[in-house]
Every structure is written in structure tokens, then in C-alpha cells.
Amino acid sequence: MTTVNPLQALRAAQCPAPRAAALPRLLLAGATGALGNEVLNRLAGGQRYAQVRVLAREPYAAAMRGVQLQQVPPAEPAQWPALAVHMPAEVGVVMFEPPRTFHQRERALWTPEPQQLKALAQWMRGCGVQTLAVVLPHDMGSLPQAIKRGLANLDEQAVAALGFERLIFVRSARAAQRATPRHWLQRVARMMFSALSYMVPDQERPVRPLHVARLVDAALQKAPPGIHVAAPELVWRAAQRDGLDAALQAWLE
């Protein structure tokens, strides 16, 4: 029978327990629309972040547990002051879907415009963000093959040069956003050419916001250091049954 030395037991009881790794803090811009709401619910409900702060234009009571609103000035992001030293963030997520007018909460939130990406990313970098995920919607079938898996423009290249440890671009397809023509001939022509939308491959069609949110969440957990661009085909593949793990492995290996 093994005996325990009382002195050793006393010393072991007095030793401090190993500290668990601190959870990162998340800063989210554009938590609006069906996609933004789904991503917010996914990230805030996963309990993988010590705090989730959502950029807002005006005060509003956040109803979700662990979610706080971070009110920003009406000026452009380039003129925003950095967050206080005692409340930095390590992870940032940016989305561009406009708020739904019938959601009071979404009308209070701040949503960036695509041309504000560079300034917003620079502000987040100054707030301590090391990992940035950007969900970039585009009209389905409109992306040239050459930029599906790379940086699409000078703004994205400028964001890549800011020194993020991990930079994730998710190119999510959406239905084409077109204004209704006023002249009847234009409407007839639009109806005739709309048949071309059926020629878009399935792999470039929009997927449900739930699937995009799952991909963003998984990429934030598993992406190694570096720049990672998810092409529309990969987003579609990840949305298929049991396709998320395979898509992540092919993308992030």
C-alpha cells in the first residue's frame, strides 16, 4: 500500500494551479443583415472569446450575453481614436451587408462601406488586432478567375501590408444587386438576359448565411499564420453535407 507523505501533500496543495490560456477578445464591424447576424450569433455563442464588441453608431442595449456595443464617432475610420489600453482586441471581423430596416438593433450598428476597408483595418491593427477576417460579398459569377484565390485590388494589398499575423478573406457570392430599370424596353431586355443567370455554375452560387458563418468561425480557429483567401467555389464546397472539414483541409494545408 502506497503512503502519502503529509508534507508533500501540503506543499502540493499550496502550489498555484496552472493558469488557463486567456481567451481572445473579438471586435466585429458590420454585424448586420442575415449574414452579419448569423456570424455574430455563431462567434458570440461559441464561448471562444472573452468578449465580443460590435461597432455601433449610437447607443443600444445589446441583448446577447457576452456582447457589448463599441460606439464609434461619425467620422471616417481613419480619424477614430484607438481603443483604450485596457480594452484591446486580438481578433477582428469585417462584413459589409447593409442593415435590415425593420431591425431596430441593426439600424444602431455601424456598417462599413467597401472603400473603408483599408482605413478600418488600419484602425483595428492599431487596437491590437492580430487576426483579421473579412467577408467580401460579390455578385455571383462576376469574379475573374485570376483573383478568386488572390488579392483583388490595391485596398486588399494595402490591408495585407499592415502586418496582421493572420489575414482571412472569404469571398461570398450573393444574388446580383441591380436597380429596377425605368423604361419598359430596359425591363424587357433585363428579363431576357436574366436567363443567363441560370448558366452560373453551382459552385459560384450563393450559399446560406449559416454556412458562411460556420466557415468563418472554423477559419478563425484553425488558420495558421499568413494570408488565406477562400474562393467562391471553396465557400460552396464547405456548405455541402460534411464538406466543411474537407474544404478547410484543402484550403489551409
mmCIF file with all atom_site columns, C-alpha atoms in Angstrom, residues 57-253:
data_model
loop_
_atom_site.group_PDB
_atom_site.id
_atom_site.type_symbol
_atom_site.label_atom_id
_atom_site.label_alt_id
_atom_site.label_comp_id
_atom_site.label_asym_id
_atom_site.label_entity_id
_atom_site.label_seq_id
_atom_site.pdbx_PDB_ins_code
_atom_site.Cartn_x
_atom_site.Cartn_y
_atom_site.Cartn_z
_atom_site.occupancy
_atom_site.B_iso_or_equiv
_atom_site.pdbx_formal_charge
_atom_site.auth_seq_id
_atom_site.auth_comp_id
_atom_site.auth_asym_id
_atom_site.auth_atom_id
_atom_site.pdbx_PDB_model_num
ATOM 1   C CA . ARG A 1 57  ? -23.295 54.297 -34.493 1.00 0.00 ? 57  ARG A CA 1
ATOM 2   C CA . GLU A 1 58  ? -25.498 55.018 -31.482 1.00 0.00 ? 58  GLU A CA 1
ATOM 3   C CA . PRO A 1 59  ? -26.199 53.536 -28.044 1.00 0.00 ? 59  PRO A CA 1
ATOM 4   C CA . TYR A 1 60  ? -28.359 50.450 -27.952 1.00 0.00 ? 60  TYR A CA 1
ATOM 5   C CA . ALA A 1 61  ? -28.834 47.744 -25.326 1.00 0.00 ? 61  ALA A CA 1
ATOM 6   C CA . ALA A 1 62  ? -27.141 44.545 -26.503 1.00 0.00 ? 62  ALA A CA 1
ATOM 7   C CA . ALA A 1 63  ? -29.400 41.576 -25.791 1.00 0.00 ? 63  ALA A CA 1
ATOM 8   C CA . MET A 1 64  ? -26.836 38.819 -26.295 1.00 0.00 ? 64  MET A CA 1
ATOM 9   C CA . ARG A 1 65  ? -24.771 37.567 -23.412 1.00 0.00 ? 65  ARG A CA 1
ATOM 10  C CA . GLY A 1 66  ? -21.095 38.485 -23.692 1.00 0.00 ? 66  GLY A CA 1
ATOM 11  C CA . VAL A 1 67  ? -21.741 41.061 -26.430 1.00 0.00 ? 67  VAL A CA 1
ATOM 12  C CA . GLN A 1 68  ? -21.028 44.748 -25.894 1.00 0.00 ? 68  GLN A CA 1
ATOM 13  C CA . LEU A 1 69  ? -21.501 47.678 -28.235 1.00 0.00 ? 69  LEU A CA 1
ATOM 14  C CA . GLN A 1 70  ? -18.496 49.846 -29.052 1.00 0.00 ? 70  GLN A CA 1
ATOM 15  C CA . GLN A 1 71  ? -19.796 53.221 -30.181 1.00 0.00 ? 71  GLN A CA 1
ATOM 16  C CA . VAL A 1 72  ? -17.626 54.892 -32.813 1.00 0.00 ? 72  VAL A CA 1
ATOM 17  C CA . PRO A 1 73  ? -17.570 58.547 -33.915 1.00 0.00 ? 73  PRO A CA 1
ATOM 18  C CA . PRO A 1 74  ? -19.490 59.636 -37.041 1.00 0.00 ? 74  PRO A CA 1
ATOM 19  C CA . ALA A 1 75  ? -16.169 60.481 -38.720 1.00 0.00 ? 75  ALA A CA 1
ATOM 20  C CA . GLU A 1 76  ? -14.293 58.183 -41.098 1.00 0.00 ? 76  GLU A CA 1
ATOM 21  C CA . PRO A 1 77  ? -12.397 55.259 -39.513 1.00 0.00 ? 77  PRO A CA 1
ATOM 22  C CA . ALA A 1 78  ? -9.065  56.942 -40.302 1.00 0.00 ? 78  ALA A CA 1
ATOM 23  C CA . GLN A 1 79  ? -9.992  59.611 -37.743 1.00 0.00 ? 79  GLN A CA 1
ATOM 24  C CA . TRP A 1 80  ? -11.172 57.291 -34.976 1.00 0.00 ? 80  TRP A CA 1
ATOM 25  C CA . PRO A 1 81  ? -9.128  57.195 -31.771 1.00 0.00 ? 81  PRO A CA 1
ATOM 26  C CA . ALA A 1 82  ? -7.641  53.815 -30.861 1.00 0.00 ? 82  ALA A CA 1
ATOM 27  C CA . LEU A 1 83  ? -9.361  51.800 -28.160 1.00 0.00 ? 83  LEU A CA 1
ATOM 28  C CA . ALA A 1 84  ? -8.206  52.358 -24.614 1.00 0.00 ? 84  ALA A CA 1
ATOM 29  C CA . VAL A 1 85  ? -5.157  50.396 -23.500 1.00 0.00 ? 85  VAL A CA 1
ATOM 30  C CA . HIS A 1 86  ? -7.195  48.376 -21.001 1.00 0.00 ? 86  HIS A CA 1
ATOM 31  C CA . MET A 1 87  ? -9.624  47.038 -23.635 1.00 0.00 ? 87  MET A CA 1
ATOM 32  C CA . PRO A 1 88  ? -7.729  45.988 -26.767 1.00 0.00 ? 88  PRO A CA 1
ATOM 33  C CA . ALA A 1 89  ? -8.865  43.234 -29.122 1.00 0.00 ? 89  ALA A CA 1
ATOM 34  C CA . GLU A 1 90  ? -6.884  40.399 -30.675 1.00 0.00 ? 90  GLU A CA 1
ATOM 35  C CA . VAL A 1 91  ? -9.346  39.262 -33.395 1.00 0.00 ? 91  VAL A CA 1
ATOM 36  C CA . GLY A 1 92  ? -11.298 41.384 -35.856 1.00 0.00 ? 92  GLY A CA 1
ATOM 37  C CA . VAL A 1 93  ? -14.104 40.511 -38.298 1.00 0.00 ? 93  VAL A CA 1
ATOM 38  C CA . VAL A 1 94  ? -15.374 42.853 -41.026 1.00 0.00 ? 94  VAL A CA 1
ATOM 39  C CA . MET A 1 95  ? -18.564 42.407 -43.091 1.00 0.00 ? 95  MET A CA 1
ATOM 40  C CA . PHE A 1 96  ? -20.391 44.703 -45.494 1.00 0.00 ? 96  PHE A CA 1
ATOM 41  C CA . GLU A 1 97  ? -24.028 43.589 -45.647 1.00 0.00 ? 97  GLU A CA 1
ATOM 42  C CA . PRO A 1 98  ? -26.340 46.603 -45.048 1.00 0.00 ? 98  PRO A CA 1
ATOM 43  C CA . PRO A 1 99  ? -28.720 46.596 -42.068 1.00 0.00 ? 99  PRO A CA 1
ATOM 44  C CA . ARG A 1 100 ? -32.289 45.433 -42.461 1.00 0.00 ? 100 ARG A CA 1
ATOM 45  C CA . THR A 1 101 ? -34.524 48.463 -41.991 1.00 0.00 ? 101 THR A CA 1
ATOM 46  C CA . PHE A 1 102 ? -37.077 46.574 -39.891 1.00 0.00 ? 102 PHE A CA 1
ATOM 47  C CA . HIS A 1 103 ? -34.448 45.598 -37.276 1.00 0.00 ? 103 HIS A CA 1
ATOM 48  C CA . GLN A 1 104 ? -34.018 48.377 -34.714 1.00 0.00 ? 104 GLN A CA 1
ATOM 49  C CA . ARG A 1 105 ? -30.803 46.807 -33.387 1.00 0.00 ? 105 ARG A CA 1
ATOM 50  C CA . GLU A 1 106 ? -29.218 46.698 -36.806 1.00 0.00 ? 106 GLU A CA 1
ATOM 51  C CA . ARG A 1 107 ? -30.057 50.336 -37.506 1.00 0.00 ? 107 ARG A CA 1
ATOM 52  C CA . ALA A 1 108 ? -27.998 51.269 -34.445 1.00 0.00 ? 108 ALA A CA 1
ATOM 53  C CA . LEU A 1 109 ? -24.935 49.349 -35.631 1.00 0.00 ? 109 LEU A CA 1
ATOM 54  C CA . TRP A 1 110 ? -22.128 50.704 -37.795 1.00 0.00 ? 110 TRP A CA 1
ATOM 55  C CA . THR A 1 111 ? -21.612 49.007 -41.148 1.00 0.00 ? 111 THR A CA 1
ATOM 56  C CA . PRO A 1 112 ? -18.554 49.788 -43.296 1.00 0.00 ? 112 PRO A CA 1
ATOM 57  C CA . GLU A 1 113 ? -18.525 50.535 -46.997 1.00 0.00 ? 113 GLU A CA 1
ATOM 58  C CA . PRO A 1 114 ? -16.068 48.544 -49.149 1.00 0.00 ? 114 PRO A CA 1
ATOM 59  C CA . GLN A 1 115 ? -13.940 51.648 -49.758 1.00 0.00 ? 115 GLN A CA 1
ATOM 60  C CA . GLN A 1 116 ? -13.452 51.992 -45.982 1.00 0.00 ? 116 GLN A CA 1
ATOM 61  C CA . LEU A 1 117 ? -11.765 48.592 -45.651 1.00 0.00 ? 117 LEU A CA 1
ATOM 62  C CA . LYS A 1 118 ? -8.181  49.886 -45.645 1.00 0.00 ? 118 LYS A CA 1
ATOM 63  C CA . ALA A 1 119 ? -8.812  52.594 -43.027 1.00 0.00 ? 119 ALA A CA 1
ATOM 64  C CA . LEU A 1 120 ? -10.899 50.259 -40.864 1.00 0.00 ? 120 LEU A CA 1
ATOM 65  C CA . ALA A 1 121 ? -8.250  47.528 -40.975 1.00 0.00 ? 121 ALA A CA 1
ATOM 66  C CA . GLN A 1 122 ? -5.578  50.063 -40.058 1.00 0.00 ? 122 GLN A CA 1
ATOM 67  C CA . TRP A 1 123 ? -7.666  51.220 -37.088 1.00 0.00 ? 123 TRP A CA 1
ATOM 68  C CA . MET A 1 124 ? -8.206  47.639 -35.923 1.00 0.00 ? 124 MET A CA 1
ATOM 69  C CA . ARG A 1 125 ? -4.489  46.956 -36.252 1.00 0.00 ? 125 ARG A CA 1
ATOM 70  C CA . GLY A 1 126 ? -3.847  49.959 -34.002 1.00 0.00 ? 126 GLY A CA 1
ATOM 71  C CA . CYS A 1 127 ? -6.289  48.482 -31.474 1.00 0.00 ? 127 CYS A CA 1
ATOM 72  C CA . GLY A 1 128 ? -4.139  45.365 -31.147 1.00 0.00 ? 128 GLY A CA 1
ATOM 73  C CA . VAL A 1 129 ? -5.882  43.062 -33.655 1.00 0.00 ? 129 VAL A CA 1
ATOM 74  C CA . GLN A 1 130 ? -3.540  40.312 -34.866 1.00 0.00 ? 130 GLN A CA 1
ATOM 75  C CA . THR A 1 131 ? -6.087  38.183 -36.760 1.00 0.00 ? 131 THR A CA 1
ATOM 76  C CA . LEU A 1 132 ? -8.468  39.812 -39.253 1.00 0.00 ? 132 LEU A CA 1
ATOM 77  C CA . ALA A 1 133 ? -11.243 38.058 -41.191 1.00 0.00 ? 133 ALA A CA 1
ATOM 78  C CA . VAL A 1 134 ? -13.001 39.942 -43.995 1.00 0.00 ? 134 VAL A CA 1
ATOM 79  C CA . VAL A 1 135 ? -16.173 38.590 -45.624 1.00 0.00 ? 135 VAL A CA 1
ATOM 80  C CA . LEU A 1 136 ? -16.407 40.115 -49.091 1.00 0.00 ? 136 LEU A CA 1
ATOM 81  C CA . PRO A 1 137 ? -19.721 39.710 -50.937 1.00 0.00 ? 137 PRO A CA 1
ATOM 82  C CA . HIS A 1 138 ? -19.741 39.837 -54.731 1.00 0.00 ? 138 HIS A CA 1
ATOM 83  C CA . ASP A 1 139 ? -22.326 39.283 -57.456 1.00 0.00 ? 139 ASP A CA 1
ATOM 84  C CA . MET A 1 140 ? -22.335 35.598 -58.333 1.00 0.00 ? 140 MET A CA 1
ATOM 85  C CA . GLY A 1 141 ? -20.339 34.701 -61.424 1.00 0.00 ? 141 GLY A CA 1
ATOM 86  C CA . SER A 1 142 ? -18.723 38.151 -61.621 1.00 0.00 ? 142 SER A CA 1
ATOM 87  C CA . LEU A 1 143 ? -15.245 37.428 -60.274 1.00 0.00 ? 143 LEU A CA 1
ATOM 88  C CA . PRO A 1 144 ? -12.464 36.867 -62.815 1.00 0.00 ? 144 PRO A CA 1
ATOM 89  C CA . GLN A 1 145 ? -10.715 33.559 -62.356 1.00 0.00 ? 145 GLN A CA 1
ATOM 90  C CA . ALA A 1 146 ? -7.387  35.291 -61.717 1.00 0.00 ? 146 ALA A CA 1
ATOM 91  C CA . ILE A 1 147 ? -8.469  36.988 -58.476 1.00 0.00 ? 147 ILE A CA 1
ATOM 92  C CA . LYS A 1 148 ? -10.706 34.355 -56.893 1.00 0.00 ? 148 LYS A CA 1
ATOM 93  C CA . ARG A 1 149 ? -7.855  32.977 -54.790 1.00 0.00 ? 149 ARG A CA 1
ATOM 94  C CA . GLY A 1 150 ? -5.695  36.093 -54.502 1.00 0.00 ? 150 GLY A CA 1
ATOM 95  C CA . LEU A 1 151 ? -5.813  39.750 -53.512 1.00 0.00 ? 151 LEU A CA 1
ATOM 96  C CA . ALA A 1 152 ? -8.317  41.516 -55.736 1.00 0.00 ? 152 ALA A CA 1
ATOM 97  C CA . ASN A 1 153 ? -7.328  45.187 -55.573 1.00 0.00 ? 153 ASN A CA 1
ATOM 98  C CA . LEU A 1 154 ? -4.970  47.750 -54.102 1.00 0.00 ? 154 LEU A CA 1
ATOM 99  C CA . ASP A 1 155 ? -7.042  48.078 -50.918 1.00 0.00 ? 155 ASP A CA 1
ATOM 100 C CA . GLU A 1 156 ? -6.692  44.384 -50.164 1.00 0.00 ? 156 GLU A CA 1
ATOM 101 C CA . GLN A 1 157 ? -2.967  44.585 -50.890 1.00 0.00 ? 157 GLN A CA 1
ATOM 102 C CA . ALA A 1 158 ? -2.695  47.556 -48.522 1.00 0.00 ? 158 ALA A CA 1
ATOM 103 C CA . VAL A 1 159 ? -4.505  45.575 -45.793 1.00 0.00 ? 159 VAL A CA 1
ATOM 104 C CA . ALA A 1 160 ? -2.112  42.674 -46.342 1.00 0.00 ? 160 ALA A CA 1
ATOM 105 C CA . ALA A 1 161 ? 0.818   45.060 -45.815 1.00 0.00 ? 161 ALA A CA 1
ATOM 106 C CA . LEU A 1 162 ? -0.408  46.164 -42.367 1.00 0.00 ? 162 LEU A CA 1
ATOM 107 C CA . GLY A 1 163 ? 1.331   43.264 -40.634 1.00 0.00 ? 163 GLY A CA 1
ATOM 108 C CA . PHE A 1 164 ? -1.548  41.096 -39.405 1.00 0.00 ? 164 PHE A CA 1
ATOM 109 C CA . GLU A 1 165 ? -0.384  37.726 -38.129 1.00 0.00 ? 165 GLU A CA 1
ATOM 110 C CA . ARG A 1 166 ? -3.354  36.070 -39.845 1.00 0.00 ? 166 ARG A CA 1
ATOM 111 C CA . LEU A 1 167 ? -5.426  37.645 -42.633 1.00 0.00 ? 167 LEU A CA 1
ATOM 112 C CA . ILE A 1 168 ? -8.502  35.766 -43.926 1.00 0.00 ? 168 ILE A CA 1
ATOM 113 C CA . PHE A 1 169 ? -10.585 36.814 -46.933 1.00 0.00 ? 169 PHE A CA 1
ATOM 114 C CA . VAL A 1 170 ? -13.854 34.947 -47.551 1.00 0.00 ? 170 VAL A CA 1
ATOM 115 C CA . ARG A 1 171 ? -15.366 35.690 -50.972 1.00 0.00 ? 171 ARG A CA 1
ATOM 116 C CA . SER A 1 172 ? -19.075 35.003 -50.502 1.00 0.00 ? 172 SER A CA 1
ATOM 117 C CA . ALA A 1 173 ? -21.327 35.079 -53.567 1.00 0.00 ? 173 ALA A CA 1
ATOM 118 C CA . ARG A 1 174 ? -24.661 36.891 -53.498 1.00 0.00 ? 174 ARG A CA 1
ATOM 119 C CA . ALA A 1 175 ? -27.504 37.469 -55.926 1.00 0.00 ? 175 ALA A CA 1
ATOM 120 C CA . ALA A 1 176 ? -26.757 40.339 -58.285 1.00 0.00 ? 176 ALA A CA 1
ATOM 121 C CA . GLN A 1 177 ? -27.798 43.719 -56.878 1.00 0.00 ? 177 GLN A CA 1
ATOM 122 C CA . ARG A 1 178 ? -29.377 45.673 -59.741 1.00 0.00 ? 178 ARG A CA 1
ATOM 123 C CA . ALA A 1 179 ? -31.680 48.664 -59.765 1.00 0.00 ? 179 ALA A CA 1
ATOM 124 C CA . THR A 1 180 ? -35.051 48.248 -61.499 1.00 0.00 ? 180 THR A CA 1
ATOM 125 C CA . PRO A 1 181 ? -34.941 49.905 -64.955 1.00 0.00 ? 181 PRO A CA 1
ATOM 126 C CA . ARG A 1 182 ? -37.485 52.670 -65.524 1.00 0.00 ? 182 ARG A CA 1
ATOM 127 C CA . HIS A 1 183 ? -38.064 52.232 -69.271 1.00 0.00 ? 183 HIS A CA 1
ATOM 128 C CA . TRP A 1 184 ? -40.157 49.266 -70.373 1.00 0.00 ? 184 TRP A CA 1
ATOM 129 C CA . LEU A 1 185 ? -37.651 48.313 -73.079 1.00 0.00 ? 185 LEU A CA 1
ATOM 130 C CA . GLN A 1 186 ? -34.918 48.106 -70.459 1.00 0.00 ? 186 GLN A CA 1
ATOM 131 C CA . ARG A 1 187 ? -37.153 45.921 -68.299 1.00 0.00 ? 187 ARG A CA 1
ATOM 132 C CA . VAL A 1 188 ? -37.822 43.593 -71.234 1.00 0.00 ? 188 VAL A CA 1
ATOM 133 C CA . ALA A 1 189 ? -34.104 43.367 -72.008 1.00 0.00 ? 189 ALA A CA 1
ATOM 134 C CA . ARG A 1 190 ? -33.320 42.640 -68.367 1.00 0.00 ? 190 ARG A CA 1
ATOM 135 C CA . MET A 1 191 ? -35.921 39.866 -68.307 1.00 0.00 ? 191 MET A CA 1
ATOM 136 C CA . MET A 1 192 ? -34.454 38.308 -71.436 1.00 0.00 ? 192 MET A CA 1
ATOM 137 C CA . PHE A 1 193 ? -30.863 38.443 -70.197 1.00 0.00 ? 193 PHE A CA 1
ATOM 138 C CA . SER A 1 194 ? -31.840 37.165 -66.752 1.00 0.00 ? 194 SER A CA 1
ATOM 139 C CA . ALA A 1 195 ? -31.860 33.689 -68.272 1.00 0.00 ? 195 ALA A CA 1
ATOM 140 C CA . LEU A 1 196 ? -28.058 33.905 -68.321 1.00 0.00 ? 196 LEU A CA 1
ATOM 141 C CA . SER A 1 197 ? -28.057 33.700 -64.514 1.00 0.00 ? 197 SER A CA 1
ATOM 142 C CA . TYR A 1 198 ? -29.031 30.040 -64.832 1.00 0.00 ? 198 TYR A CA 1
ATOM 143 C CA . MET A 1 199 ? -25.721 29.439 -66.623 1.00 0.00 ? 199 MET A CA 1
ATOM 144 C CA . VAL A 1 200 ? -23.693 30.287 -63.494 1.00 0.00 ? 200 VAL A CA 1
ATOM 145 C CA . PRO A 1 201 ? -22.057 27.100 -62.144 1.00 0.00 ? 201 PRO A CA 1
ATOM 146 C CA . ASP A 1 202 ? -23.451 25.791 -58.878 1.00 0.00 ? 202 ASP A CA 1
ATOM 147 C CA . GLN A 1 203 ? -20.046 26.303 -57.250 1.00 0.00 ? 203 GLN A CA 1
ATOM 148 C CA . GLU A 1 204 ? -20.376 30.086 -57.723 1.00 0.00 ? 204 GLU A CA 1
ATOM 149 C CA . ARG A 1 205 ? -23.919 30.456 -56.434 1.00 0.00 ? 205 ARG A CA 1
ATOM 150 C CA . PRO A 1 206 ? -24.768 31.976 -53.041 1.00 0.00 ? 206 PRO A CA 1
ATOM 151 C CA . VAL A 1 207 ? -24.945 29.733 -50.001 1.00 0.00 ? 207 VAL A CA 1
ATOM 152 C CA . ARG A 1 208 ? -26.954 30.177 -46.820 1.00 0.00 ? 208 ARG A CA 1
ATOM 153 C CA . PRO A 1 209 ? -25.513 32.657 -44.281 1.00 0.00 ? 209 PRO A CA 1
ATOM 154 C CA . LEU A 1 210 ? -25.367 29.810 -41.757 1.00 0.00 ? 210 LEU A CA 1
ATOM 155 C CA . HIS A 1 211 ? -22.739 28.017 -43.849 1.00 0.00 ? 211 HIS A CA 1
ATOM 156 C CA . VAL A 1 212 ? -20.651 31.156 -44.367 1.00 0.00 ? 212 VAL A CA 1
ATOM 157 C CA . ALA A 1 213 ? -20.719 31.783 -40.608 1.00 0.00 ? 213 ALA A CA 1
ATOM 158 C CA . ARG A 1 214 ? -19.540 28.208 -39.940 1.00 0.00 ? 214 ARG A CA 1
ATOM 159 C CA . LEU A 1 215 ? -16.656 28.666 -42.374 1.00 0.00 ? 215 LEU A CA 1
ATOM 160 C CA . VAL A 1 216 ? -15.593 31.994 -40.819 1.00 0.00 ? 216 VAL A CA 1
ATOM 161 C CA . ASP A 1 217 ? -15.741 30.514 -37.317 1.00 0.00 ? 217 ASP A CA 1
ATOM 162 C CA . ALA A 1 218 ? -13.706 27.457 -38.318 1.00 0.00 ? 218 ALA A CA 1
ATOM 163 C CA . ALA A 1 219 ? -11.129 29.541 -40.195 1.00 0.00 ? 219 ALA A CA 1
ATOM 164 C CA . LEU A 1 220 ? -10.594 31.771 -37.147 1.00 0.00 ? 220 LEU A CA 1
ATOM 165 C CA . GLN A 1 221 ? -9.890  28.661 -35.099 1.00 0.00 ? 221 GLN A CA 1
ATOM 166 C CA . LYS A 1 222 ? -7.707  26.703 -37.496 1.00 0.00 ? 222 LYS A CA 1
ATOM 167 C CA . ALA A 1 223 ? -5.985  29.063 -39.936 1.00 0.00 ? 223 ALA A CA 1
ATOM 168 C CA . PRO A 1 224 ? -2.191  29.164 -39.497 1.00 0.00 ? 224 PRO A CA 1
ATOM 169 C CA . PRO A 1 225 ? -0.255  32.439 -39.743 1.00 0.00 ? 225 PRO A CA 1
ATOM 170 C CA . GLY A 1 226 ? -0.324  34.026 -43.184 1.00 0.00 ? 226 GLY A CA 1
ATOM 171 C CA . ILE A 1 227 ? -2.829  35.249 -45.786 1.00 0.00 ? 227 ILE A CA 1
ATOM 172 C CA . HIS A 1 228 ? -5.710  32.934 -46.699 1.00 0.00 ? 228 HIS A CA 1
ATOM 173 C CA . VAL A 1 229 ? -8.298  33.631 -49.425 1.00 0.00 ? 229 VAL A CA 1
ATOM 174 C CA . ALA A 1 230 ? -11.434 31.454 -49.697 1.00 0.00 ? 230 ALA A CA 1
ATOM 175 C CA . ALA A 1 231 ? -12.662 31.413 -53.302 1.00 0.00 ? 231 ALA A CA 1
ATOM 176 C CA . PRO A 1 232 ? -16.428 31.185 -54.002 1.00 0.00 ? 232 PRO A CA 1
ATOM 177 C CA . GLU A 1 233 ? -16.029 27.533 -55.003 1.00 0.00 ? 233 GLU A CA 1
ATOM 178 C CA . LEU A 1 234 ? -14.493 26.714 -51.620 1.00 0.00 ? 234 LEU A CA 1
ATOM 179 C CA . VAL A 1 235 ? -17.290 28.528 -49.773 1.00 0.00 ? 235 VAL A CA 1
ATOM 180 C CA . TRP A 1 236 ? -19.817 26.476 -51.757 1.00 0.00 ? 236 TRP A CA 1
ATOM 181 C CA . ARG A 1 237 ? -17.911 23.239 -51.098 1.00 0.00 ? 237 ARG A CA 1
ATOM 182 C CA . ALA A 1 238 ? -17.801 23.946 -47.363 1.00 0.00 ? 238 ALA A CA 1
ATOM 183 C CA . ALA A 1 239 ? -21.591 24.350 -47.390 1.00 0.00 ? 239 ALA A CA 1
ATOM 184 C CA . GLN A 1 240 ? -22.174 20.858 -48.735 1.00 0.00 ? 240 GLN A CA 1
ATOM 185 C CA . ARG A 1 241 ? -23.024 17.971 -46.458 1.00 0.00 ? 241 ARG A CA 1
ATOM 186 C CA . ASP A 1 242 ? -19.953 17.002 -44.415 1.00 0.00 ? 242 ASP A CA 1
ATOM 187 C CA . GLY A 1 243 ? -17.866 19.267 -46.651 1.00 0.00 ? 243 GLY A CA 1
ATOM 188 C CA . LEU A 1 244 ? -16.555 21.767 -44.093 1.00 0.00 ? 244 LEU A CA 1
ATOM 189 C CA . ASP A 1 245 ? -13.638 19.715 -42.802 1.00 0.00 ? 245 ASP A CA 1
ATOM 190 C CA . ALA A 1 246 ? -12.543 18.662 -46.284 1.00 0.00 ? 246 ALA A CA 1
ATOM 191 C CA . ALA A 1 247 ? -12.755 22.236 -47.563 1.00 0.00 ? 247 ALA A CA 1
ATOM 192 C CA . LEU A 1 248 ? -10.721 23.521 -44.628 1.00 0.00 ? 248 LEU A CA 1
ATOM 193 C CA . GLN A 1 249 ? -8.066  20.886 -45.145 1.00 0.00 ? 249 GLN A CA 1
ATOM 194 C CA . ALA A 1 250 ? -7.749  21.701 -48.844 1.00 0.00 ? 250 ALA A CA 1
ATOM 195 C CA . TRP A 1 251 ? -7.706  25.436 -48.135 1.00 0.00 ? 251 TRP A CA 1
ATOM 196 C CA . LEU A 1 252 ? -5.464  25.754 -45.089 1.00 0.00 ? 252 LEU A CA 1
ATOM 197 C CA . GLU A 1 253 ? -2.989  22.903 -45.589 1.00 0.00 ? 253 GLU A CA 1
#
